[in-house]
């Protein structure tokens, strides 16, 4: 078994960021802040300066490369994002999921 959270395999807990490409400005604050290696910088091989979608225009943009490196419950990157482009699941849903998974793994 790899990393776990409260005895639950981390890969079963859906707590990780998602980047809203319509809001992201490519400032890379998230990449520079997160010390857990959740994000990497994606090189856009064909930036399209004529596109009306700013995501397509970016030369460098953040990518959630290692979602399960994210600390369960941490959303600091979302709080720091100046464009409010980082989204996390609802905490109450994650708490419910963790409770259900804890029961599943309790006896193992």
GROMACS .gro file of N, CA and C in nm:
model
  324
    1UNK      N    1   0.085  -0.119   0.000
    1UNK     CA    2   0.000   0.000   0.000
    1UNK      C    3   0.088   0.124   0.000
    2UNK      N    4   0.050   0.223  -0.079
    2UNK     CA    5   0.124   0.349  -0.085
    2UNK      C    6   0.087   0.438   0.033
    3UNK      N    7   0.083   0.565   0.008
    3UNK     CA    8   0.047   0.659   0.114
    3UNK      C    9  -0.097   0.641   0.156
    4UNK      N   10  -0.122   0.674   0.282
    4UNK     CA   11  -0.259   0.661   0.331
    4UNK      C   12  -0.294   0.782   0.417
    5UNK      N   13  -0.423   0.798   0.439
    5UNK     CA   14  -0.476   0.903   0.525
    5UNK      C   15  -0.572   0.834   0.620
    6UNK      N   16  -0.539   0.835   0.748
    6UNK     CA   17  -0.621   0.769   0.850
    6UNK      C   18  -0.644   0.621   0.814
    7UNK      N   19  -0.543   0.557   0.758
    7UNK     CA   20  -0.553   0.416   0.722
    7UNK      C   21  -0.623   0.390   0.590
    8UNK      N   22  -0.662   0.494   0.521
    8UNK     CA   23  -0.732   0.483   0.392
    8UNK      C   24  -0.631   0.511   0.282
    9UNK      N   25  -0.623   0.425   0.180
    9UNK     CA   26  -0.532   0.455   0.069
    9UNK      C   27  -0.563   0.594   0.011
   10UNK      N   28  -0.462   0.676   0.000
   10UNK     CA   29  -0.481   0.815  -0.044
   10UNK      C   30  -0.551   0.823  -0.180
   11UNK      N   31  -0.526   0.727  -0.266
   11UNK     CA   32  -0.586   0.729  -0.400
   11UNK      C   33  -0.738   0.712  -0.399
   12UNK      N   34  -0.794   0.673  -0.285
   12UNK     CA   35  -0.939   0.657  -0.276
   12UNK      C   36  -1.010   0.782  -0.225
   13UNK      N   37  -0.933   0.880  -0.184
   13UNK     CA   38  -0.992   1.004  -0.133
   13UNK      C   39  -0.983   1.111  -0.242
   14UNK      N   40  -1.097   1.152  -0.296
   14UNK     CA   41  -1.096   1.245  -0.410
   14UNK      C   42  -1.076   1.391  -0.370
   15UNK      N   43  -0.972   1.417  -0.291
   15UNK     CA   44  -0.940   1.555  -0.252
   15UNK      C   45  -0.817   1.601  -0.329
   16UNK      N   46  -0.839   1.682  -0.429
   16UNK     CA   47  -0.730   1.740  -0.506
   16UNK      C   48  -0.786   1.856  -0.587
   17UNK      N   49  -0.698   1.947  -0.630
   17UNK     CA   50  -0.745   2.065  -0.703
   17UNK      C   51  -0.780   2.035  -0.848
   18UNK      N   52  -0.868   2.118  -0.899
   18UNK     CA   53  -0.897   2.120  -1.043
   18UNK      C   54  -0.881   2.265  -1.087
   19UNK      N   55  -0.822   2.283  -1.202
   19UNK     CA   56  -0.798   2.418  -1.254
   19UNK      C   57  -0.909   2.454  -1.351
   20UNK      N   58  -0.974   2.567  -1.323
   20UNK     CA   59  -1.076   2.618  -1.413
   20UNK      C   60  -1.004   2.694  -1.524
   21UNK      N   61  -0.998   2.633  -1.640
   21UNK     CA   62  -0.921   2.688  -1.752
   21UNK      C   63  -0.979   2.820  -1.804
   22UNK      N   64  -1.105   2.845  -1.775
   22UNK     CA   65  -1.166   2.971  -1.819
   22UNK      C   66  -1.121   3.088  -1.732
   23UNK      N   67  -1.075   3.058  -1.611
   23UNK     CA   68  -1.033   3.164  -1.519
   23UNK      C   69  -0.882   3.178  -1.506
   24UNK      N   70  -0.808   3.071  -1.528
   24UNK     CA   71  -0.664   3.069  -1.505
   24UNK      C   72  -0.591   3.170  -1.595
   25UNK      N   73  -0.504   3.251  -1.533
   25UNK     CA   74  -0.426   3.349  -1.608
   25UNK      C   75  -0.285   3.300  -1.638
   26UNK      N   76  -0.249   3.185  -1.582
   26UNK     CA   77  -0.114   3.132  -1.604
   26UNK      C   78  -0.008   3.198  -1.518
   27UNK      N   79  -0.047   3.256  -1.406
   27UNK     CA   80   0.050   3.325  -1.320
   27UNK      C   81   0.143   3.227  -1.247
   28UNK      N   82   0.102   3.102  -1.236
   28UNK     CA   83   0.180   2.994  -1.175
   28UNK      C   84   0.200   3.010  -1.024
   29UNK      N   85   0.116   3.091  -0.959
   29UNK     CA   86   0.122   3.103  -0.814
   29UNK      C   87   0.105   2.967  -0.748
   30UNK      N   88   0.015   2.887  -0.800
   30UNK     CA   89  -0.011   2.755  -0.743
   30UNK      C   90   0.112   2.665  -0.752
   31UNK      N   91   0.178   2.667  -0.866
   31UNK     CA   92   0.298   2.584  -0.887
   31UNK      C   93   0.408   2.627  -0.791
   32UNK      N   94   0.429   2.756  -0.779
   32UNK     CA   95   0.535   2.808  -0.693
   32UNK      C   96   0.506   2.790  -0.545
   33UNK      N   97   0.380   2.789  -0.508
   33UNK     CA   98   0.343   2.775  -0.366
   33UNK      C   99   0.348   2.631  -0.318
   34UNK      N  100   0.292   2.539  -0.392
   34UNK     CA  101   0.275   2.401  -0.345
   34UNK      C  102   0.408   2.328  -0.338
   35UNK      N  103   0.446   2.288  -0.220
   35UNK     CA  104   0.573   2.217  -0.199
   35UNK      C  105   0.554   2.065  -0.201
   36UNK      N  106   0.433   2.020  -0.231
   36UNK     CA  107   0.405   1.876  -0.233
   36UNK      C  108   0.410   1.817  -0.374
   37UNK      N  109   0.442   1.900  -0.471
   37UNK     CA  110   0.456   1.849  -0.607
   37UNK      C  111   0.325   1.814  -0.675
   38UNK      N  112   0.217   1.878  -0.631
   38UNK     CA  113   0.086   1.853  -0.694
   38UNK      C  114   0.086   1.906  -0.837
   39UNK      N  115   0.145   2.023  -0.855
   39UNK     CA  116   0.143   2.090  -0.985
   39UNK      C  117   0.276   2.078  -1.058
   40UNK      N  118   0.269   2.083  -1.189
   40UNK     CA  119   0.387   2.100  -1.273
   40UNK      C  120   0.354   2.210  -1.373
   41UNK      N  121   0.455   2.253  -1.445
   41UNK     CA  122   0.434   2.353  -1.550
   41UNK      C  123   0.424   2.279  -1.683
   42UNK      N  124   0.315   2.303  -1.751
   42UNK     CA  125   0.291   2.242  -1.881
   42UNK      C  126   0.330   2.343  -1.989
   43UNK      N  127   0.417   2.301  -2.077
   43UNK     CA  128   0.455   2.386  -2.190
   43UNK      C  129   0.350   2.367  -2.300
   44UNK      N  130   0.291   2.475  -2.343
   44UNK     CA  131   0.193   2.470  -2.450
   44UNK      C  132   0.271   2.475  -2.582
   45UNK      N  133   0.275   2.365  -2.656
   45UNK     CA  134   0.357   2.362  -2.778
   45UNK      C  135   0.309   2.455  -2.888
   46UNK      N  136   0.181   2.488  -2.887
   46UNK     CA  137   0.125   2.573  -2.993
   46UNK      C  138   0.036   2.683  -2.937
   47UNK      N  139   0.095   2.781  -2.864
   47UNK     CA  140   0.010   2.888  -2.814
   47UNK      C  141  -0.058   2.961  -2.930
   48UNK      N  142  -0.186   2.980  -2.916
   48UNK     CA  143  -0.265   3.040  -3.023
   48UNK      C  144  -0.302   3.183  -2.984
   49UNK      N  145  -0.226   3.278  -3.031
   49UNK     CA  146  -0.250   3.418  -2.994
   49UNK      C  147  -0.381   3.471  -3.052
   50UNK      N  148  -0.434   3.405  -3.152
   50UNK     CA  149  -0.559   3.450  -3.213
   50UNK      C  150  -0.682   3.395  -3.140
   51UNK      N  151  -0.661   3.299  -3.051
   51UNK     CA  152  -0.773   3.237  -2.981
   51UNK      C  153  -0.840   3.337  -2.887
   52UNK      N  154  -0.969   3.321  -2.869
   52UNK     CA  155  -1.041   3.403  -2.773
   52UNK      C  156  -1.034   3.342  -2.634
   53UNK      N  157  -0.986   3.219  -2.624
   53UNK     CA  158  -0.971   3.150  -2.496
   53UNK      C  159  -0.830   3.175  -2.444
   54UNK      N  160  -0.820   3.244  -2.330
   54UNK     CA  161  -0.687   3.280  -2.281
   54UNK      C  162  -0.603   3.157  -2.246
   55UNK      N  163  -0.665   3.045  -2.209
   55UNK     CA  164  -0.592   2.922  -2.178
   55UNK      C  165  -0.510   2.876  -2.300
   56UNK      N  166  -0.570   2.889  -2.418
   56UNK     CA  167  -0.501   2.848  -2.541
   56UNK      C  168  -0.385   2.942  -2.577
   57UNK      N  169  -0.388   3.064  -2.525
   57UNK     CA  170  -0.284   3.162  -2.555
   57UNK      C  171  -0.160   3.144  -2.467
   58UNK      N  172  -0.177   3.080  -2.351
   58UNK     CA  173  -0.066   3.069  -2.255
   58UNK      C  174   0.047   2.982  -2.309
   59UNK      N  175   0.170   3.029  -2.289
   59UNK     CA  176   0.287   2.949  -2.327
   59UNK      C  177   0.318   2.847  -2.218
   60UNK      N  178   0.302   2.890  -2.094
   60UNK     CA  179   0.322   2.801  -1.979
   60UNK      C  180   0.197   2.808  -1.894
   61UNK      N  181   0.153   2.691  -1.849
   61UNK     CA  182   0.032   2.688  -1.768
   61UNK      C  183   0.044   2.576  -1.664
   62UNK      N  184  -0.026   2.592  -1.552
   62UNK     CA  185  -0.018   2.490  -1.448
   62UNK      C  186  -0.094   2.364  -1.487
   63UNK      N  187  -0.045   2.253  -1.435
   63UNK     CA  188  -0.111   2.124  -1.459
   63UNK      C  189  -0.112   2.047  -1.328
   64UNK      N  190  -0.225   1.986  -1.294
   64UNK     CA  191  -0.232   1.900  -1.176
   64UNK      C  192  -0.174   1.765  -1.218
   65UNK      N  193  -0.047   1.747  -1.189
   65UNK     CA  194   0.027   1.628  -1.233
   65UNK      C  195   0.018   1.514  -1.132
   66UNK      N  196   0.021   1.548  -1.003
   66UNK     CA  197   0.022   1.448  -0.896
   66UNK      C  198  -0.089   1.478  -0.796
   67UNK      N  199  -0.214   1.454  -0.833
   67UNK     CA  200  -0.326   1.495  -0.750
   67UNK      C  201  -0.325   1.436  -0.609
   68UNK      N  202  -0.274   1.314  -0.595
   68UNK     CA  203  -0.279   1.250  -0.464
   68UNK      C  204  -0.163   1.289  -0.374
   69UNK      N  205  -0.078   1.381  -0.421
   69UNK     CA  206   0.022   1.442  -0.334
   69UNK      C  207  -0.041   1.553  -0.251
   70UNK      N  208  -0.160   1.595  -0.289
   70UNK     CA  209  -0.230   1.702  -0.219
   70UNK      C  210  -0.267   1.656  -0.078
   71UNK      N  211  -0.239   1.739   0.020
   71UNK     CA  212  -0.273   1.709   0.159
   71UNK      C  213  -0.425   1.717   0.173
   72UNK      N  214  -0.485   1.611   0.226
   72UNK     CA  215  -0.631   1.609   0.243
   72UNK      C  216  -0.672   1.726   0.332
   73UNK      N  217  -0.762   1.807   0.282
   73UNK     CA  218  -0.812   1.922   0.356
   73UNK      C  219  -0.742   2.053   0.324
   74UNK      N  220  -0.625   2.046   0.260
   74UNK     CA  221  -0.552   2.169   0.226
   74UNK      C  222  -0.610   2.230   0.099
   75UNK      N  223  -0.635   2.358   0.104
   75UNK     CA  224  -0.680   2.430  -0.015
   75UNK      C  225  -0.611   2.567  -0.023
   76UNK      N  226  -0.490   2.572   0.033
   76UNK     CA  227  -0.417   2.699   0.038
   76UNK      C  228  -0.392   2.756  -0.102
   77UNK      N  229  -0.364   2.669  -0.198
   77UNK     CA  230  -0.338   2.718  -0.334
   77UNK      C  231  -0.460   2.790  -0.390
   78UNK      N  232  -0.578   2.738  -0.359
   78UNK     CA  233  -0.702   2.801  -0.407
   78UNK      C  234  -0.721   2.937  -0.341
   79UNK      N  235  -0.683   2.946  -0.215
   79UNK     CA  236  -0.697   3.073  -0.144
   79UNK      C  237  -0.599   3.178  -0.197
   80UNK      N  238  -0.484   3.132  -0.245
   80UNK     CA  239  -0.382   3.224  -0.297
   80UNK      C  240  -0.404   3.263  -0.443
   81UNK      N  241  -0.480   3.185  -0.516
   81UNK     CA  242  -0.499   3.209  -0.659
   81UNK      C  243  -0.570   3.343  -0.682
   82UNK      N  244  -0.503   3.437  -0.749
   82UNK     CA  245  -0.563   3.569  -0.769
   82UNK      C  246  -0.685   3.566  -0.862
   83UNK      N  247  -0.697   3.462  -0.943
   83UNK     CA  248  -0.808   3.453  -1.037
   83UNK      C  249  -0.921   3.362  -0.988
   84UNK      N  250  -0.902   3.304  -0.868
   84UNK     CA  251  -1.000   3.208  -0.813
   84UNK      C  252  -1.026   3.095  -0.912
   85UNK      N  253  -0.918   3.046  -0.973
   85UNK     CA  254  -0.928   2.944  -1.078
   85UNK      C  255  -0.910   2.802  -1.027
   86UNK      N  256  -0.883   2.785  -0.898
   86UNK     CA  257  -0.859   2.652  -0.843
   86UNK      C  258  -0.980   2.611  -0.760
   87UNK      N  259  -1.029   2.493  -0.790
   87UNK     CA  260  -1.149   2.443  -0.724
   87UNK      C  261  -1.120   2.311  -0.655
   88UNK      N  262  -1.185   2.290  -0.541
   88UNK     CA  263  -1.177   2.166  -0.466
   88UNK      C  264  -1.317   2.113  -0.443
   89UNK      N  265  -1.330   1.983  -0.412
   89UNK     CA  266  -1.462   1.929  -0.379
   89UNK      C  267  -1.516   1.993  -0.252
   90UNK      N  268  -1.644   1.980  -0.232
   90UNK     CA  269  -1.707   2.030  -0.110
   90UNK      C  270  -1.653   1.951   0.010
   91UNK      N  271  -1.615   2.022   0.115
   91UNK     CA  272  -1.558   1.955   0.233
   91UNK      C  273  -1.655   1.854   0.295
   92UNK      N  274  -1.782   1.889   0.299
   92UNK     CA  275  -1.877   1.797   0.363
   92UNK      C  276  -1.887   1.666   0.286
   93UNK      N  277  -1.871   1.670   0.155
   93UNK     CA  278  -1.873   1.548   0.075
   93UNK      C  279  -1.749   1.463   0.102
   94UNK      N  280  -1.635   1.529   0.118
   94UNK     CA  281  -1.511   1.457   0.147
   94UNK      C  282  -1.518   1.394   0.285
   95UNK      N  283  -1.571   1.466   0.382
   95UNK     CA  284  -1.586   1.410   0.517
   95UNK      C  285  -1.674   1.286   0.512
   96UNK      N  286  -1.783   1.292   0.438
   96UNK     CA  287  -1.872   1.177   0.423
   96UNK      C  288  -1.798   1.060   0.359
   97UNK      N  289  -1.723   1.087   0.254
   97UNK     CA  290  -1.647   0.982   0.185
   97UNK      C  291  -1.544   0.920   0.279
   98UNK      N  292  -1.474   1.003   0.355
   98UNK     CA  293  -1.372   0.952   0.447
   98UNK      C  294  -1.436   0.864   0.554
   99UNK      N  295  -1.550   0.905   0.605
   99UNK     CA  296  -1.620   0.823   0.706
   99UNK      C  297  -1.657   0.686   0.649
  100UNK      N  298  -1.709   0.686   0.528
  100UNK     CA  299  -1.747   0.560   0.464
  100UNK      C  300  -1.625   0.472   0.439
  101UNK      N  301  -1.518   0.531   0.392
  101UNK     CA  302  -1.396   0.455   0.366
  101UNK      C  303  -1.331   0.406   0.495
  102UNK      N  304  -1.340   0.486   0.601
  102UNK     CA  305  -1.284   0.444   0.730
  102UNK      C  306  -1.353   0.317   0.779
  103UNK      N  307  -1.483   0.309   0.761
  103UNK     CA  308  -1.556   0.187   0.800
  103UNK      C  309  -1.511   0.069   0.717
  104UNK      N  310  -1.487   0.092   0.590
  104UNK     CA  311  -1.442  -0.014   0.499
  104UNK      C  312  -1.306  -0.068   0.541
  105UNK      N  313  -1.214   0.020   0.580
  105UNK     CA  314  -1.078  -0.020   0.611
  105UNK      C  315  -1.053  -0.044   0.759
  106UNK      N  316  -1.152  -0.023   0.841
  106UNK     CA  317  -1.137  -0.034   0.986
  106UNK      C  318  -1.080  -0.169   1.029
  107UNK      N  319  -1.128  -0.275   0.971
  107UNK     CA  320  -1.085  -0.408   1.012
  107UNK      C  321  -0.962  -0.461   0.941
  108UNK      N  322  -0.903  -0.384   0.852
  108UNK     CA  323  -0.788  -0.434   0.775
  108UNK      C  324  -0.657  -0.396   0.837
   0.00000   0.00000   0.00000
